[in-house]
Coordinates of N, CA, C and O in Angstrom, one line a residue:
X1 N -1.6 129.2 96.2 CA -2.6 128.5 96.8 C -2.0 127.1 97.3 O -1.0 126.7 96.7
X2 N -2.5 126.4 98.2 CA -2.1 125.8 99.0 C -3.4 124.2 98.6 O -4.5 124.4 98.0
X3 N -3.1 123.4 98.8 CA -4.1 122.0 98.6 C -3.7 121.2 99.4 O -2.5 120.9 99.2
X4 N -4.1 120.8 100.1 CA -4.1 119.7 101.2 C -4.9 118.6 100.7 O -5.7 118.5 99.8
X5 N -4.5 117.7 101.9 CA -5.8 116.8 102.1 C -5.8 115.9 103.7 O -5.5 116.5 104.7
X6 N -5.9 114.7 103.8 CA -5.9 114.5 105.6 C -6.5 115.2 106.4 O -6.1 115.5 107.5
X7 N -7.9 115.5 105.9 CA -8.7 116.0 107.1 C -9.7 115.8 106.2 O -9.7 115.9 105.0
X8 N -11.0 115.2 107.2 CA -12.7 115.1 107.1 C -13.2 116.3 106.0 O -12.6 117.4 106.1
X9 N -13.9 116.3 105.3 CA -14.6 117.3 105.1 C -15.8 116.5 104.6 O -15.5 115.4 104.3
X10 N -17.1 116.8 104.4 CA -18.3 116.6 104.8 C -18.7 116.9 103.1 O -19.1 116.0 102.4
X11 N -18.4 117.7 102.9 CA -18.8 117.9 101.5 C -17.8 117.8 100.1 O -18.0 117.9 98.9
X12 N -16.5 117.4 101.0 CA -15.6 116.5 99.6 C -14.2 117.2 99.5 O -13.1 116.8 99.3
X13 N -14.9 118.7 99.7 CA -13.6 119.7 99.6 C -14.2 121.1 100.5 O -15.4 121.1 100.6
X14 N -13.6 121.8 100.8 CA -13.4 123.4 101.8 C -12.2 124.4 101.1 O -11.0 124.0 101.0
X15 N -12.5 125.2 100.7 CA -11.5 126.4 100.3 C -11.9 127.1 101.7 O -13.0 127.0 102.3
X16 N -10.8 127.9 102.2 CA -10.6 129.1 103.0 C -9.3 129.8 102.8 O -8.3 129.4 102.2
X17 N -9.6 131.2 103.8 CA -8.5 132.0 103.8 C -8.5 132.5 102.2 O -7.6 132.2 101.4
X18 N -9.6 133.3 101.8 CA -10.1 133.8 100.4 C -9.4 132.8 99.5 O -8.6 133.3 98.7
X19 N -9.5 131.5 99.3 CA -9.2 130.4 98.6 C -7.5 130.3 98.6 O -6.9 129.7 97.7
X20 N -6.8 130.9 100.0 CA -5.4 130.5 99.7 C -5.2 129.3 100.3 O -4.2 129.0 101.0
X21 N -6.3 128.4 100.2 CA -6.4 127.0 101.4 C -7.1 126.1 101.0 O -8.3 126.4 101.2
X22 N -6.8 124.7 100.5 CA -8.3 124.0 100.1 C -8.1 123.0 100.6 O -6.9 122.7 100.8
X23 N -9.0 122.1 100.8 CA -8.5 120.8 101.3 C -9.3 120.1 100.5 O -10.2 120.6 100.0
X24 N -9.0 118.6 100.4 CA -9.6 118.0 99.3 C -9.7 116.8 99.8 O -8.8 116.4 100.5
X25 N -10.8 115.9 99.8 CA -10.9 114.6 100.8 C -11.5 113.7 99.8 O -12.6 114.1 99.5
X26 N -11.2 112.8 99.3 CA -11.5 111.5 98.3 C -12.2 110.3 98.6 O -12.5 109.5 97.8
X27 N -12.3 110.1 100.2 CA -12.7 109.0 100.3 C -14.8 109.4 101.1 O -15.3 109.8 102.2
X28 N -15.3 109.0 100.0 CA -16.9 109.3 100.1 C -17.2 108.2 101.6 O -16.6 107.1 101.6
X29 N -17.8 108.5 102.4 CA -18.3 107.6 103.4 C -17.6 106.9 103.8 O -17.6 105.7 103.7
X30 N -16.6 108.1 104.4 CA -15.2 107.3 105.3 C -15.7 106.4 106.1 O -16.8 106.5 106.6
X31 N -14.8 105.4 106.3 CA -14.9 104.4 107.4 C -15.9 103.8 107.8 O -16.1 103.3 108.9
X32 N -17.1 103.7 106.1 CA -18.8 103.1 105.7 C -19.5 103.7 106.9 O -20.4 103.1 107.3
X33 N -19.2 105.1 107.6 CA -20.4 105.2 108.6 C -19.9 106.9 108.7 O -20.4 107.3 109.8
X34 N -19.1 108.0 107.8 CA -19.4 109.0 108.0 C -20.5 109.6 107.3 O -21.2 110.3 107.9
X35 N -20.6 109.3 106.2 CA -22.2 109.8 105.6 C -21.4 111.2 104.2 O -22.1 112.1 103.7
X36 N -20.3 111.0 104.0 CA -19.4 112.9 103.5 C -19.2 112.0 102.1 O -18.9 110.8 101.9
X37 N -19.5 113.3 101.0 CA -18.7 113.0 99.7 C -17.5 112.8 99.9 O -17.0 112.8 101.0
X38 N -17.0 112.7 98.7 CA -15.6 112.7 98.3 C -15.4 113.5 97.2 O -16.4 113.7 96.4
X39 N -14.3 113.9 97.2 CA -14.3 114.7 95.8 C -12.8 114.8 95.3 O -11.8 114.3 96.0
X40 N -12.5 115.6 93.9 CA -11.2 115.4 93.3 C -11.5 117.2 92.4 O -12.3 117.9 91.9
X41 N -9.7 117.2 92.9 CA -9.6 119.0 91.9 C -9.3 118.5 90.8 O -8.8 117.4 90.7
X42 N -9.5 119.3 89.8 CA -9.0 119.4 88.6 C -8.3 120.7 88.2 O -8.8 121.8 88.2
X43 N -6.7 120.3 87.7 CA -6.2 121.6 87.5 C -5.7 122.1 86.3 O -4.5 122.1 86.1
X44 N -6.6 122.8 85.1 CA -6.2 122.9 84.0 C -5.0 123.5 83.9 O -4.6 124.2 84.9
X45 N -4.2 123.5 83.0 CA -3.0 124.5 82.2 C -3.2 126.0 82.3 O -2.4 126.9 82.6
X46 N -4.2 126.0 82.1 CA -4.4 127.7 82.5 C -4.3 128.1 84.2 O -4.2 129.3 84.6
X47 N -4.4 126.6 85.3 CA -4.6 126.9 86.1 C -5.8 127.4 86.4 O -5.9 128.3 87.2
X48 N -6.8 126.8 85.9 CA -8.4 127.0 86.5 C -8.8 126.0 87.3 O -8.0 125.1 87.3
X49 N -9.9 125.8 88.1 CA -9.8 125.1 89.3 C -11.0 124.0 89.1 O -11.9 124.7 89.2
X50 N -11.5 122.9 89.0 CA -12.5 122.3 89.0 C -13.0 121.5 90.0 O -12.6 120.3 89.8
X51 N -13.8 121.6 91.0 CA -14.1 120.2 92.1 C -14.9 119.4 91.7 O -16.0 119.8 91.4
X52 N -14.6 117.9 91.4 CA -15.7 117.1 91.0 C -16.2 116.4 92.6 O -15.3 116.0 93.4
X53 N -17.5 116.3 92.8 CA -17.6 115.3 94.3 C -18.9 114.2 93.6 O -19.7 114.4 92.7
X54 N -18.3 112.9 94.6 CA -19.1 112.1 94.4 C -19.2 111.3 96.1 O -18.5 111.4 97.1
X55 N -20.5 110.6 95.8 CA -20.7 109.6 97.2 C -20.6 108.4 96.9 O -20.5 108.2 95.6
X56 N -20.5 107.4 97.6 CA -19.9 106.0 97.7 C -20.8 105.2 96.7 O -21.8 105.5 96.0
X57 N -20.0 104.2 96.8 CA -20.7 103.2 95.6 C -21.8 102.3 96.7 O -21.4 101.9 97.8
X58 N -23.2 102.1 96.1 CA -23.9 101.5 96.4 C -23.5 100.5 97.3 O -22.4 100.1 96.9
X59 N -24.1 99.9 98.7 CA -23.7 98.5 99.6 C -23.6 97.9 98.3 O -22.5 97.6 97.9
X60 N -25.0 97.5 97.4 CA -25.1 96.4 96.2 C -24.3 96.3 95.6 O -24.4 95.2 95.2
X61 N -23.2 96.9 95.0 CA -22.4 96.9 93.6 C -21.3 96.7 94.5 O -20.9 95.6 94.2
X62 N -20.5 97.2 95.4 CA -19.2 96.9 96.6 C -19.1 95.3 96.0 O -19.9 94.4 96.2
X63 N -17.8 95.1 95.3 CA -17.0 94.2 95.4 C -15.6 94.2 96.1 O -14.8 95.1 96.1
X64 N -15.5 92.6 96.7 CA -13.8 92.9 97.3 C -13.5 90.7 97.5 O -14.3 89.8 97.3
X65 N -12.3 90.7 97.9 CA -12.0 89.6 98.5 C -12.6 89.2 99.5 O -12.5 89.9 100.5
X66 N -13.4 87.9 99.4 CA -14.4 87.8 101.2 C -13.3 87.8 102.2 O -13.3 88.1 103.4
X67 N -12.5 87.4 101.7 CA -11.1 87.0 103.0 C -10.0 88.2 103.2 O -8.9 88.0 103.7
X68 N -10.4 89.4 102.9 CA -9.2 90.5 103.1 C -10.1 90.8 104.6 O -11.3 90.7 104.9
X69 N -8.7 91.3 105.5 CA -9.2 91.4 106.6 C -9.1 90.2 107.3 O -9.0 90.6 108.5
X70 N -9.1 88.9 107.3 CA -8.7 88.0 107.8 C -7.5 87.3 108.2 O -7.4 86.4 109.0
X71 N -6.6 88.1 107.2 CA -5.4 87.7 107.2 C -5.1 86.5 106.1 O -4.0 86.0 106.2
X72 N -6.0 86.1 105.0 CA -6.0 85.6 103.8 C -5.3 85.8 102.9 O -4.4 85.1 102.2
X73 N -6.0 87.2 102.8 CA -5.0 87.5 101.0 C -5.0 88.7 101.2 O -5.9 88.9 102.0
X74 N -4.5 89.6 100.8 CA -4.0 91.0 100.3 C -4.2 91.5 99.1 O -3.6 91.1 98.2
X75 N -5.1 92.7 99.0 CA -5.2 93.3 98.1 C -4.1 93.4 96.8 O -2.9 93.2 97.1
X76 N -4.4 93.8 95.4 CA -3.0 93.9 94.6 C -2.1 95.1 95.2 O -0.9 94.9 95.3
X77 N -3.0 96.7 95.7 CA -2.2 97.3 96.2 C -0.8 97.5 96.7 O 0.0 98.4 96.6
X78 N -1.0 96.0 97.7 CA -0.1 96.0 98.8 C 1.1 94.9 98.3 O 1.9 94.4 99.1
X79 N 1.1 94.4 96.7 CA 2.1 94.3 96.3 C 3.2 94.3 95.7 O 3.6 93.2 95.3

């Protein structure tokens, strides 16, 4: 089986091709205006398969730097 990821999916993850194909997409309400879960596989030792999906975190609770994006400061990531 094959797992990708780098493409939209709407509901977080897509199996095809009788599951020799899945794609897996993590970022819930790409780009704050697609409206799509996100989701994450889980792959036990046995090799059993698990999708967890979730949707974005509340506008209210979103914390960040007011100045990223301005050319201020930079996230720790990008350190």
């Amino acid at each position: 089986q094959i797992c990708r990821s780098h493409q939209l999916v709407m509901v977080g993850y897509r199996e095809m091709f009788s599951k020799g194909l899945v794609t897996v997409w993590s970022a819930p309400n790409y780009c704050y205006r697609c409206g799509n879960l996100g989701a994450v596989l889980e792959i036990s030792e046995n090799m059993n398969q698990n999708y967890a999906t979730f949707g974005p975190c509340p506008s209210e609770d979103r914390v960040g730097p007011s100045d990223v994006g301005q050319g201020l400061c930079q996230p720790d990531y990008f350190l």
